[in-house]
CSV table of C-alpha atoms in Angstrom, one decimal:
chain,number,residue,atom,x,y,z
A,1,UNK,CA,-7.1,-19.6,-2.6
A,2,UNK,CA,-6.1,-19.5,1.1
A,3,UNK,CA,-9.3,-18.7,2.6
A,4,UNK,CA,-8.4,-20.4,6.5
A,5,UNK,CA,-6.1,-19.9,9.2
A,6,UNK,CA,-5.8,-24.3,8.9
A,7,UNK,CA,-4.3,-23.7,5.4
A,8,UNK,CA,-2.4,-21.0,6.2
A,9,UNK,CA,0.0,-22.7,8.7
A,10,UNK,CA,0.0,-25.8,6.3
A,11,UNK,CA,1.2,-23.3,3.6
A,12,UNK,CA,3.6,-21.4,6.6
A,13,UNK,CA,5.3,-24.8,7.1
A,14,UNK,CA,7.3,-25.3,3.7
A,15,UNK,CA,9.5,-21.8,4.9
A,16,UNK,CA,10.6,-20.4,8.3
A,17,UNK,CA,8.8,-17.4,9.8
A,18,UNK,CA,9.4,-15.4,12.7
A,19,UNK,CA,7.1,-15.0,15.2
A,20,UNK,CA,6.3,-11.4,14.6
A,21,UNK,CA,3.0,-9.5,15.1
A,22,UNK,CA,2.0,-7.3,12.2
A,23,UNK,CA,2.2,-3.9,14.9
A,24,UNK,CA,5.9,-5.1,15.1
A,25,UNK,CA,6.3,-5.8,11.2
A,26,UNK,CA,5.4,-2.1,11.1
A,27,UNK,CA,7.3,-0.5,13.4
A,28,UNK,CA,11.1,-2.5,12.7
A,29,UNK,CA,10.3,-1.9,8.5
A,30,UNK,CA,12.5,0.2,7.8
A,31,UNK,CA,14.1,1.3,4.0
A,32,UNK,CA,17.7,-1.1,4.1
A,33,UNK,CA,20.4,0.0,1.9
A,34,UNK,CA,23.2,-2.3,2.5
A,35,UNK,CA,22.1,-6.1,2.1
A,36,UNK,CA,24.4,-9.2,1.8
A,37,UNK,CA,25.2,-9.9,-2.0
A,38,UNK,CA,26.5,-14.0,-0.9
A,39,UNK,CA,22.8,-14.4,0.2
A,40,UNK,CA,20.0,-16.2,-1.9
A,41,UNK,CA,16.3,-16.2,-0.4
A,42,UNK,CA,15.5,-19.9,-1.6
A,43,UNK,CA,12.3,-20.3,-4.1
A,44,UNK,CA,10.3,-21.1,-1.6
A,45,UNK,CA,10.7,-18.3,0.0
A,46,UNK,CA,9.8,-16.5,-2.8
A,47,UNK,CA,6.9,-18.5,-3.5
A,48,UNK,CA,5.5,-17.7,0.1
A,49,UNK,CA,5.6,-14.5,-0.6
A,50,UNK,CA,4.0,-13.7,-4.1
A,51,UNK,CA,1.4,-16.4,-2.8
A,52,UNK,CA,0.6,-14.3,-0.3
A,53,UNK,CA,0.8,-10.7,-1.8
A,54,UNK,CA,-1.2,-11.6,-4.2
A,55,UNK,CA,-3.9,-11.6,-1.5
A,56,UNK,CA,-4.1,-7.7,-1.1
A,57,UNK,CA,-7.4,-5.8,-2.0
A,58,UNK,CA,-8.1,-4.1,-5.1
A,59,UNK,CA,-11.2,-2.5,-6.5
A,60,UNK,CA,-13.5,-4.7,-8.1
A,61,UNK,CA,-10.9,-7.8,-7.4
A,62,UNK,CA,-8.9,-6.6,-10.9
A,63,UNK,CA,-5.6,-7.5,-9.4
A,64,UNK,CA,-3.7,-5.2,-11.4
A,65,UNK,CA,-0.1,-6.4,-10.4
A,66,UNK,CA,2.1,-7.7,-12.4
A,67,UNK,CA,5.4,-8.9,-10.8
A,68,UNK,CA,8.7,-8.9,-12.5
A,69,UNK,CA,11.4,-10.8,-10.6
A,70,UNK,CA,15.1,-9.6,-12.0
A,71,UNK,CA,17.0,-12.9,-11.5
A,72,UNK,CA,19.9,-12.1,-14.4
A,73,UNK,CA,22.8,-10.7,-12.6
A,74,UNK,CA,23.3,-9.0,-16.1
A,75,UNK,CA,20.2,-7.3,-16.0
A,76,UNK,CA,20.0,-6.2,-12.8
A,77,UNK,CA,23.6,-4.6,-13.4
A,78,UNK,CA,21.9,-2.3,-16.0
A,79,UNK,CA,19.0,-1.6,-13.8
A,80,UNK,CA,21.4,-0.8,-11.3
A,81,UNK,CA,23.0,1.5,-13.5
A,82,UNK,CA,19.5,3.2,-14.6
A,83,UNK,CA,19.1,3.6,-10.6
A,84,UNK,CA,22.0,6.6,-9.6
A,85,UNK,CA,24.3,3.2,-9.1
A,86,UNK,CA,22.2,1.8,-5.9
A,87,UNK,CA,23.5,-0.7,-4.3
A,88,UNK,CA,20.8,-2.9,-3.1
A,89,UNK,CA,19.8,-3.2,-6.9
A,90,UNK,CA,22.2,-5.5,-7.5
A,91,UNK,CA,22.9,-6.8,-3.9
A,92,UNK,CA,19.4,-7.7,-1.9
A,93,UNK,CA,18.6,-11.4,-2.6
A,94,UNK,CA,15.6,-10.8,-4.7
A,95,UNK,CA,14.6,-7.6,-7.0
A,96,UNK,CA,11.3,-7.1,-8.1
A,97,UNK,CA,9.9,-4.7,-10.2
A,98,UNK,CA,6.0,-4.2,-9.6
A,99,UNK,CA,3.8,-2.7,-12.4
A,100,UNK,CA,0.4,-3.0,-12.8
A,101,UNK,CA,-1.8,-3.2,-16.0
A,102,UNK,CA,-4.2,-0.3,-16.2
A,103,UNK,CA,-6.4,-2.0,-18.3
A,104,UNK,CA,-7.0,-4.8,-16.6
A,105,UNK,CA,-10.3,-3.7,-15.3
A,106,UNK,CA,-10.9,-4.9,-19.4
A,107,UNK,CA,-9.1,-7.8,-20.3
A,108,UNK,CA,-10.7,-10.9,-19.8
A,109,UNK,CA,-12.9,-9.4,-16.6
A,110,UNK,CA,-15.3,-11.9,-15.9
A,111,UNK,CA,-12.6,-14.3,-14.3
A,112,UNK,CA,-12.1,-11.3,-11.4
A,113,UNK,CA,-15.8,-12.9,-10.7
A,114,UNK,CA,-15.8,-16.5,-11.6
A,115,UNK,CA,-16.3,-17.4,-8.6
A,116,UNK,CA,-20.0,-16.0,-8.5
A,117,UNK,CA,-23.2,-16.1,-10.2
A,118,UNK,CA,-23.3,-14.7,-13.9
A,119,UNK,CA,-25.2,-11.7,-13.5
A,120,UNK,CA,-23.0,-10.6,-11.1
A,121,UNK,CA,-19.9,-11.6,-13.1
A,122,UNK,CA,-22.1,-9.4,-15.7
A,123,UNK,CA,-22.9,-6.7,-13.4
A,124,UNK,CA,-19.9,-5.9,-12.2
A,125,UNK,CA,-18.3,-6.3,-16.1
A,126,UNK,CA,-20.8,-3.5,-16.4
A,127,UNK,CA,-19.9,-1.5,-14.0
A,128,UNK,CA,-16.4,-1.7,-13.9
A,129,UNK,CA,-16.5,-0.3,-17.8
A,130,UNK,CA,-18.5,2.7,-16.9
A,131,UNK,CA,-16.4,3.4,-13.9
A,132,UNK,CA,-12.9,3.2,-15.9
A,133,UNK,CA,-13.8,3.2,-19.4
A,134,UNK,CA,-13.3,7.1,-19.9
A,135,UNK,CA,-11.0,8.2,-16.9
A,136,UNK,CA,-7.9,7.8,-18.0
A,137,UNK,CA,-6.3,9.6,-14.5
A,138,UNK,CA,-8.8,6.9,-12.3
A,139,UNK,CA,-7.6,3.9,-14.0
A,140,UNK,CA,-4.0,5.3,-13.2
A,141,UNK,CA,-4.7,5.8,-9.5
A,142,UNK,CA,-6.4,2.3,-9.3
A,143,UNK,CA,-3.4,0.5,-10.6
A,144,UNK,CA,-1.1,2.3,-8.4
A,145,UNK,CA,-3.3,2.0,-4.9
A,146,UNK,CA,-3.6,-1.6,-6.1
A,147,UNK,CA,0.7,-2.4,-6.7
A,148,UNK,CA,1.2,-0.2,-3.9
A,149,UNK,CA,-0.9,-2.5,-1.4
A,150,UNK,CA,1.0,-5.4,-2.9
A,151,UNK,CA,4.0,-3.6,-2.4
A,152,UNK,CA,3.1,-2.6,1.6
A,153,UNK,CA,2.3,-6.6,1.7
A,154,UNK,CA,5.5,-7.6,0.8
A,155,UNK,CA,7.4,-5.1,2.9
A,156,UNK,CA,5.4,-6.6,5.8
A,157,UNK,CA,5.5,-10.4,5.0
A,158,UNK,CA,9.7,-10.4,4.1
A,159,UNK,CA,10.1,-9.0,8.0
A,160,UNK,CA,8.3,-12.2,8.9
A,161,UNK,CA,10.5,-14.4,6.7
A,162,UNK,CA,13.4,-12.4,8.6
A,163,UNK,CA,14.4,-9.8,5.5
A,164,UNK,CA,14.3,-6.4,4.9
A,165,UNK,CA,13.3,-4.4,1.8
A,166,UNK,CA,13.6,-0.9,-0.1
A,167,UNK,CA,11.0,0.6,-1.8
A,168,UNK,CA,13.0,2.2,-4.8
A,169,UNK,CA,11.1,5.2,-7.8
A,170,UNK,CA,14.6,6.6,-7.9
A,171,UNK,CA,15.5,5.2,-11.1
A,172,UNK,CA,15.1,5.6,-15.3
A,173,UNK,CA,11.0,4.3,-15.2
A,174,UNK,CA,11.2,4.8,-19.4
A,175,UNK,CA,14.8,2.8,-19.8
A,176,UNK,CA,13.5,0.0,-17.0
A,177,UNK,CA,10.5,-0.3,-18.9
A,178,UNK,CA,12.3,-1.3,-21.8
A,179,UNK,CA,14.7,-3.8,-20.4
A,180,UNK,CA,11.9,-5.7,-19.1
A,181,UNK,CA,9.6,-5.3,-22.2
A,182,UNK,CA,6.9,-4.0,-20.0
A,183,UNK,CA,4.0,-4.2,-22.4
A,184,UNK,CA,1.5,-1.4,-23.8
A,185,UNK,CA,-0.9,-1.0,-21.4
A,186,UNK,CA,1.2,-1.5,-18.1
A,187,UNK,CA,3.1,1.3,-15.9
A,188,UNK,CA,6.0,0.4,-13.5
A,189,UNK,CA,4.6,1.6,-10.0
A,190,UNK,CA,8.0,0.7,-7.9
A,191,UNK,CA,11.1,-1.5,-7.9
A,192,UNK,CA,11.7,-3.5,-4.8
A,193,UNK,CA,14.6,-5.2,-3.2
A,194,UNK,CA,14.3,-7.7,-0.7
A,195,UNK,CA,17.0,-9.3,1.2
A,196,UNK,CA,19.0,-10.1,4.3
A,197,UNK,CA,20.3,-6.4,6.0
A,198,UNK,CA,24.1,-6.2,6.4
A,199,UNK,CA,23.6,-2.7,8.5
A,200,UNK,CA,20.8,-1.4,11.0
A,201,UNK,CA,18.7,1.3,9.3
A,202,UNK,CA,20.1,4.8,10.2
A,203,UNK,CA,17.9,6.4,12.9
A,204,UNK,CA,14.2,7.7,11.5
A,205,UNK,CA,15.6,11.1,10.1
A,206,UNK,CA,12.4,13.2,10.4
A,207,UNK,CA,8.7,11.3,11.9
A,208,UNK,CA,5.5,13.8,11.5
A,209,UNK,CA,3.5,13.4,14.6
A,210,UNK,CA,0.3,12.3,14.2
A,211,UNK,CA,-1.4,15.6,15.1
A,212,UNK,CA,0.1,16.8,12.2
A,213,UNK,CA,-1.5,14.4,10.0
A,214,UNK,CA,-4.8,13.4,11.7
A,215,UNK,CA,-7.6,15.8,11.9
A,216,UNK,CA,-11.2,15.2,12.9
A,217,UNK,CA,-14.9,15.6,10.6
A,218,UNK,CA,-12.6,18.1,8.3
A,219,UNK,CA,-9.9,20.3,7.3
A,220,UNK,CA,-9.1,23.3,9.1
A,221,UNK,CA,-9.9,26.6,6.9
A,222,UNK,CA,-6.1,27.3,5.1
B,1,UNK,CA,9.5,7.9,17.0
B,2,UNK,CA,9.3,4.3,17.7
B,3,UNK,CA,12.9,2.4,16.9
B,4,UNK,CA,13.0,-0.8,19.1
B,5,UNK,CA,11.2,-3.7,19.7
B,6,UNK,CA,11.0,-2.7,23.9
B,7,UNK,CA,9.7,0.8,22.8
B,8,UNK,CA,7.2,-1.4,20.6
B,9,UNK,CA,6.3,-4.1,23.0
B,10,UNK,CA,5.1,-1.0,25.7
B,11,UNK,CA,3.2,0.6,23.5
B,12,UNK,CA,1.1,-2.4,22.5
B,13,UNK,CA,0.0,-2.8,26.2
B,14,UNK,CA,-2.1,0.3,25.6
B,15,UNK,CA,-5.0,-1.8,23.9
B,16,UNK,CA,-5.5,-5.7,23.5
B,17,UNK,CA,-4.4,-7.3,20.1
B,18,UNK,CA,-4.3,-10.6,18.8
B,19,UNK,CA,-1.6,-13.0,18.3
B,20,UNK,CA,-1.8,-12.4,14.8
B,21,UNK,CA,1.7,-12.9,12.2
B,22,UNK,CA,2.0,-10.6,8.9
B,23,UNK,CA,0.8,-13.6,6.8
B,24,UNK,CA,-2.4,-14.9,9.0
B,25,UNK,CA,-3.3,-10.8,8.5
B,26,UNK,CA,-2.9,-10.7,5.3
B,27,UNK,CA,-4.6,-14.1,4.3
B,28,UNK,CA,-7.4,-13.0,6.4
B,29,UNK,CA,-8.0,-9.6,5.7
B,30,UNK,CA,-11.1,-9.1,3.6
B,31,UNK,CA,-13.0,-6.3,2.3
B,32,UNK,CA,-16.2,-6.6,4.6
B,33,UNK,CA,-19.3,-4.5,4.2
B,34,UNK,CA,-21.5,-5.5,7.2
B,35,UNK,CA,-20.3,-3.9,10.6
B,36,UNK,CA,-21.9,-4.0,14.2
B,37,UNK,CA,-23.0,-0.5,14.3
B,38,UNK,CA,-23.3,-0.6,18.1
B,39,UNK,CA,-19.5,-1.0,18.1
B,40,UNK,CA,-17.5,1.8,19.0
B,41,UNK,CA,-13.2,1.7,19.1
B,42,UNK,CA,-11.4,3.3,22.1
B,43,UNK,CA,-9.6,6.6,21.8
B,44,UNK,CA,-6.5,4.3,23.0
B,45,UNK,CA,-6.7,1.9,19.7
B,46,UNK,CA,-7.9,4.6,17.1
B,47,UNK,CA,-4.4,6.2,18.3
B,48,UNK,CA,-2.6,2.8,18.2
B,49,UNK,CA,-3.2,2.5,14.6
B,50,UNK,CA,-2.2,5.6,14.0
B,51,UNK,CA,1.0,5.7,15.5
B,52,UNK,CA,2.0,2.8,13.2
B,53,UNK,CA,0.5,3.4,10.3
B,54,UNK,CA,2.5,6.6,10.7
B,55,UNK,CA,5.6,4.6,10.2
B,56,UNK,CA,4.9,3.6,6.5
B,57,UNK,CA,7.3,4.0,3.8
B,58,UNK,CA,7.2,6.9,1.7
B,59,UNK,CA,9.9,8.5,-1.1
B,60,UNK,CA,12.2,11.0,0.6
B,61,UNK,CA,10.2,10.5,4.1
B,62,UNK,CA,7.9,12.7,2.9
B,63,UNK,CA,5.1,11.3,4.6
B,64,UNK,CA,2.3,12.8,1.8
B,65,UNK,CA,-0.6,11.1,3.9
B,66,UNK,CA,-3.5,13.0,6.3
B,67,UNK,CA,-6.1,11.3,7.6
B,68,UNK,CA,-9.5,12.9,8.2
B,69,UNK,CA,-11.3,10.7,10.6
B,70,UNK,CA,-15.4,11.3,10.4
B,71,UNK,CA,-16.9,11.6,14.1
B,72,UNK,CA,-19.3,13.0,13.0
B,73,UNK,CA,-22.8,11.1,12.5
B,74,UNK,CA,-24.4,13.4,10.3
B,75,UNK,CA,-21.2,13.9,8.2
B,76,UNK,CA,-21.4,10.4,8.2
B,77,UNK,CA,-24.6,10.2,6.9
B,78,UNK,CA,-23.7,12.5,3.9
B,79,UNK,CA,-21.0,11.1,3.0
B,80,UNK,CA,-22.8,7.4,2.6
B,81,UNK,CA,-25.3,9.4,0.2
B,82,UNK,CA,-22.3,10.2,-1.5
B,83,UNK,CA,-21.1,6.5,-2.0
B,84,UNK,CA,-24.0,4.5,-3.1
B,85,UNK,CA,-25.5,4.3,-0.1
B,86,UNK,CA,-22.8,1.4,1.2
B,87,UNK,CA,-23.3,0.9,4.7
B,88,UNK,CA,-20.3,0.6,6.2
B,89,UNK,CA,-19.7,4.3,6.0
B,90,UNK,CA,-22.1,4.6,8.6
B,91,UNK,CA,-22.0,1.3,10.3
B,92,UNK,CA,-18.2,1.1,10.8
B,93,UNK,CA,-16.8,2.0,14.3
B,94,UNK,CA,-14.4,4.5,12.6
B,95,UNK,CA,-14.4,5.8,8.5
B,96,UNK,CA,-11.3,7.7,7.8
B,97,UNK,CA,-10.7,9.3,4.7
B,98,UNK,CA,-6.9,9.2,3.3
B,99,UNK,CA,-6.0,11.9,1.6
B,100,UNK,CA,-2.7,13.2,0.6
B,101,UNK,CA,-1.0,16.5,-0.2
B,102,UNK,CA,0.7,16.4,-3.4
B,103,UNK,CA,3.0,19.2,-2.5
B,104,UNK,CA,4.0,17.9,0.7
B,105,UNK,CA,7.7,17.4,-0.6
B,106,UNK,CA,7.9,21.0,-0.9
B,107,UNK,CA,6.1,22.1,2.4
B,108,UNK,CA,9.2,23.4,5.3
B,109,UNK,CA,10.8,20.0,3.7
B,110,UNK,CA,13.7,20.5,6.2
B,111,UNK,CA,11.3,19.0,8.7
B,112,UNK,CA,10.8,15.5,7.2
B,113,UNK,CA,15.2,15.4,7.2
B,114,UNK,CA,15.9,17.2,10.4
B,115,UNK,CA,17.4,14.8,12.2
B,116,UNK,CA,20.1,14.3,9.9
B,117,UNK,CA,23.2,17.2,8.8
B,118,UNK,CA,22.5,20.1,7.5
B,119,UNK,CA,24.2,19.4,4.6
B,120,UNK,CA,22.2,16.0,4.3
B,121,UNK,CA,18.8,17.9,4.8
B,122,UNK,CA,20.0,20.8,1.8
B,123,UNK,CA,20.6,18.2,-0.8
B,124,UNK,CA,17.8,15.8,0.4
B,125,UNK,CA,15.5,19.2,-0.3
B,126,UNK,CA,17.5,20.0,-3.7
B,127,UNK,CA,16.7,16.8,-4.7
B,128,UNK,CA,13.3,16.7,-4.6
B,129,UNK,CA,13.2,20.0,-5.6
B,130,UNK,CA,14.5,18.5,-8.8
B,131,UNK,CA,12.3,15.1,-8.6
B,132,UNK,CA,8.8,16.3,-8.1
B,133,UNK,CA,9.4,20.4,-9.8
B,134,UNK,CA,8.6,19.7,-12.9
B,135,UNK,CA,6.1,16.4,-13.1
B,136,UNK,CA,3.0,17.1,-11.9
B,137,UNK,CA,2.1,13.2,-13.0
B,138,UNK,CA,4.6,12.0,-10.3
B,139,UNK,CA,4.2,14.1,-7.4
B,140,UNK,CA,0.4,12.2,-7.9
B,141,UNK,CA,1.6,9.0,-8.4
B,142,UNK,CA,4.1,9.5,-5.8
B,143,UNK,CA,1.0,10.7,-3.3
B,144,UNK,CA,-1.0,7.8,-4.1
B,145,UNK,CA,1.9,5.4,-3.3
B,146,UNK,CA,2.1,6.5,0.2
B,147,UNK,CA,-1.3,7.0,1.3
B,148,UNK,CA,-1.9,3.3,0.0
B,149,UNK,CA,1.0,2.1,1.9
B,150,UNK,CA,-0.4,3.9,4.6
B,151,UNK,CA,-3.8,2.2,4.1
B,152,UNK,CA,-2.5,-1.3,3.9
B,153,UNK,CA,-0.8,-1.0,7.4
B,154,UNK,CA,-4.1,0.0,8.5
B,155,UNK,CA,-6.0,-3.1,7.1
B,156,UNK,CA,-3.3,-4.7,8.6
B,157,UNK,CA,-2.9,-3.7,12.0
B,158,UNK,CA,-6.8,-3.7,12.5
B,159,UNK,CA,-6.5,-6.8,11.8
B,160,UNK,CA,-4.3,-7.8,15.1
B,161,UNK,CA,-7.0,-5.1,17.1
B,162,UNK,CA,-9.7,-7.5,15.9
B,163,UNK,CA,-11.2,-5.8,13.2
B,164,UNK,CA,-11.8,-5.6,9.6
B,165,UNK,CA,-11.9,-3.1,7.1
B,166,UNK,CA,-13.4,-2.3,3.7
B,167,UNK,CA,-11.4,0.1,1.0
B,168,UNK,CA,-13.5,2.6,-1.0
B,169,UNK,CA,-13.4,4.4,-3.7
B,170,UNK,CA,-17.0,3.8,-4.8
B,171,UNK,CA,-17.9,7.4,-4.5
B,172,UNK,CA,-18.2,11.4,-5.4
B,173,UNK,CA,-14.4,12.4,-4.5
B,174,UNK,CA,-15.3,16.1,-5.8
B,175,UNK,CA,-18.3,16.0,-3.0
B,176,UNK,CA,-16.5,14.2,-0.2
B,177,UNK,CA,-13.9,16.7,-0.4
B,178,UNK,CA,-16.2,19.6,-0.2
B,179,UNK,CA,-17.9,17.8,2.8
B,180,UNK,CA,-14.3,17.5,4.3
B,181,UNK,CA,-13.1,20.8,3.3
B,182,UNK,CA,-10.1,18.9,1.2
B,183,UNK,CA,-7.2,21.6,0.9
B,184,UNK,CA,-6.3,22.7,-2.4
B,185,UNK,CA,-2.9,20.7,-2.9
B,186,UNK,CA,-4.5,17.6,-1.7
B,187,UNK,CA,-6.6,14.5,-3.6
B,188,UNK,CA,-8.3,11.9,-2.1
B,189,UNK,CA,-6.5,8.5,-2.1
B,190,UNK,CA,-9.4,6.4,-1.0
B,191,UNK,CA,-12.3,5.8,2.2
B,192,UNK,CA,-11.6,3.3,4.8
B,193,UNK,CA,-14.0,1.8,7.4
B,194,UNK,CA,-12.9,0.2,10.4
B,195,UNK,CA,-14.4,-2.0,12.2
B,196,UNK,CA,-16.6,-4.9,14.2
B,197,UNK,CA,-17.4,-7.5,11.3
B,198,UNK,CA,-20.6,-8.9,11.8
B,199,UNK,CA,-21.4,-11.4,9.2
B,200,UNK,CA,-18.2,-13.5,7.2
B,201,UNK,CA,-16.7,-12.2,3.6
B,202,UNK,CA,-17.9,-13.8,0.7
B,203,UNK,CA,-15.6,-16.7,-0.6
B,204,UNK,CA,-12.5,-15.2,-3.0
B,205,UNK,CA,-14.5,-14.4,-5.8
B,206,UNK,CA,-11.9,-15.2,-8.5
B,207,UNK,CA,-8.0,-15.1,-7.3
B,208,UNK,CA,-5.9,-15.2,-10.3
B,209,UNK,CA,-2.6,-17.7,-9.5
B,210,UNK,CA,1.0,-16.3,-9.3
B,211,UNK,CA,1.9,-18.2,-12.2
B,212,UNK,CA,-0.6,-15.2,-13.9
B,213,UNK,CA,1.1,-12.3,-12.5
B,214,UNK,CA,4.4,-13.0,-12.1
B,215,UNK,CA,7.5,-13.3,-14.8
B,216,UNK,CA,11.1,-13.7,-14.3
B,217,UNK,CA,13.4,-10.8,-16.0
B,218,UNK,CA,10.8,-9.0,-18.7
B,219,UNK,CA,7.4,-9.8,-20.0
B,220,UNK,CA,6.9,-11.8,-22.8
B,221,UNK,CA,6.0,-10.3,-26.1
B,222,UNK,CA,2.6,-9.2,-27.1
């Protein structure tokens, strides 16, 4: 649990960071195609950042994500392949493949609250049962908001370490699914590759402003 | 369109932010509950978050997100009735609902391509055309993804403003989009308050450990 600034730079020392502001991790993400196959992000690196995507909200703390790191080159040839022959699939440093357990909210659910009193660990068992238990579409949405703020953390947190990443659903979900023997209950949400950028993103190729996508109190009448 | 660090740098001297990395952001950012209800955002920062959030990722550029932000006070009001009476609906300096269009890929698509060829914008339309047709699941799924990416810059980047934030979707999303006049290809992702934490969040209440959510090449068997 990192819950201070003290033992986050402790933490911050074991890998190099670049100064960078979140505002400026937002605005120089960008989706990278072409990454450097010779480079390796070491396991520290790694390590720095599951420990710290694992920090991103979800409802009820269920931490749906489940994290599937693709380290056989084998493997991530036939991924490539299931992926209209990608590149960065097979050439970014790391690939992950986030999916997220849609029952979570139900397995083992008091340790989402250990940390508390037991009638709240009981209370929010309770809850969270009749919130999911018979909406199978909310339980869906839940588990994708949740891998998908994982996701948005990673993107972010690899600029810091100096890498760039591309958030990928362009591929075979079903065949992926089986290579990595994604279990019953679980959905793929997104693959991700992270690594070191051989080529500057091309220019942004169409930005909405935000009057087009900010309105005030309500919708205007269609 | 904001492309370079200088572009970056002169828009951030709009409002005051923190020195704040990616990683102190994300290992601060908690879901709080109690705001200072006195506190009201500037026009200037309620724009600076949106300019970046803005530049999430989405599939195809689509950019699926809009953002209703509730001015409001009575709307306000109604809308906490609608959401167990949490108080940071009302007591947040801004509460912006994310929604998202689900048929956004095939709204004048052209636009979210145009500054590329024409040739690139036909087959970038053709192919999601063929993507999203036919799979009503996925154009949701896909909506979901990118108004949480969205949402997770926000948490984000309020953070470097100085603020904190607290994601929702403890609440009547059938009545909240009445109240917001939601348009008929459009869901609700989630509710997001922003702003002035007054009291500290509760410790982690129970963080499961990377070694519980992450595996290397495919899942173990059941």
């Amino acid at each position: 649990m990192i819950s201070d600034e003290a033992t986050a730079r402790q933490l911050n020392a074991d890998v190099e960071v670049n100064a960078i502001s979140v505002s400026q991790a937002v605005e120089t993400r960008r989706s990278i195609k072409v990454f450097d196959p010779a480079h390796r992000m070491s396991e520290q690196e790694v390590k720095w950042l599951f420990e710290r995507a694992i920090l991103s909200p979800t409802a009820f703390n269920i931490q749906h994500w489940r994290f599937v790191q693709v380290k056989d080159i084998a493997l991530r040839k036939r991924i490539r392949a299931l992926a209209w022959d990608q590149a960065q699939v097979t050439d970014a440093s790391i690939l992950l493949v986030l999916c997220a357990d849609l029952k979570a909210w139900n397995k083992n659910p008091h340790r989402y609250w250990k940390n508390t009193p037991k009638e709240i660990q009981d209370s929010m068992v309770e809850t969270m049962r009749q919130f999911y238990g018979n909406d199978a579409q909310l339980e869906r949405d839940e588990a994708i908001r949740s891998c998908s703020f994982a996701a948005c953390s990673l993107m972010l947190l690899a600029k810091e370490l100096g890498y760039d990443s591309c958030p990928m659903d362009g591929f075979d979900f079903a065949e992926v699914a089986r290579l990595i023997n994604l279990p019953k209950d679980c959905e793929i949400c997104m693959m991700l590759p992270i690594g070191k950028a051989l080529e500057p993103p091309y220019p942004r190729s169409g930005q909405l402003l935000t009057s087009d996508v900010v309105f005030t109190d309500r919708f205007p009448d269609e």
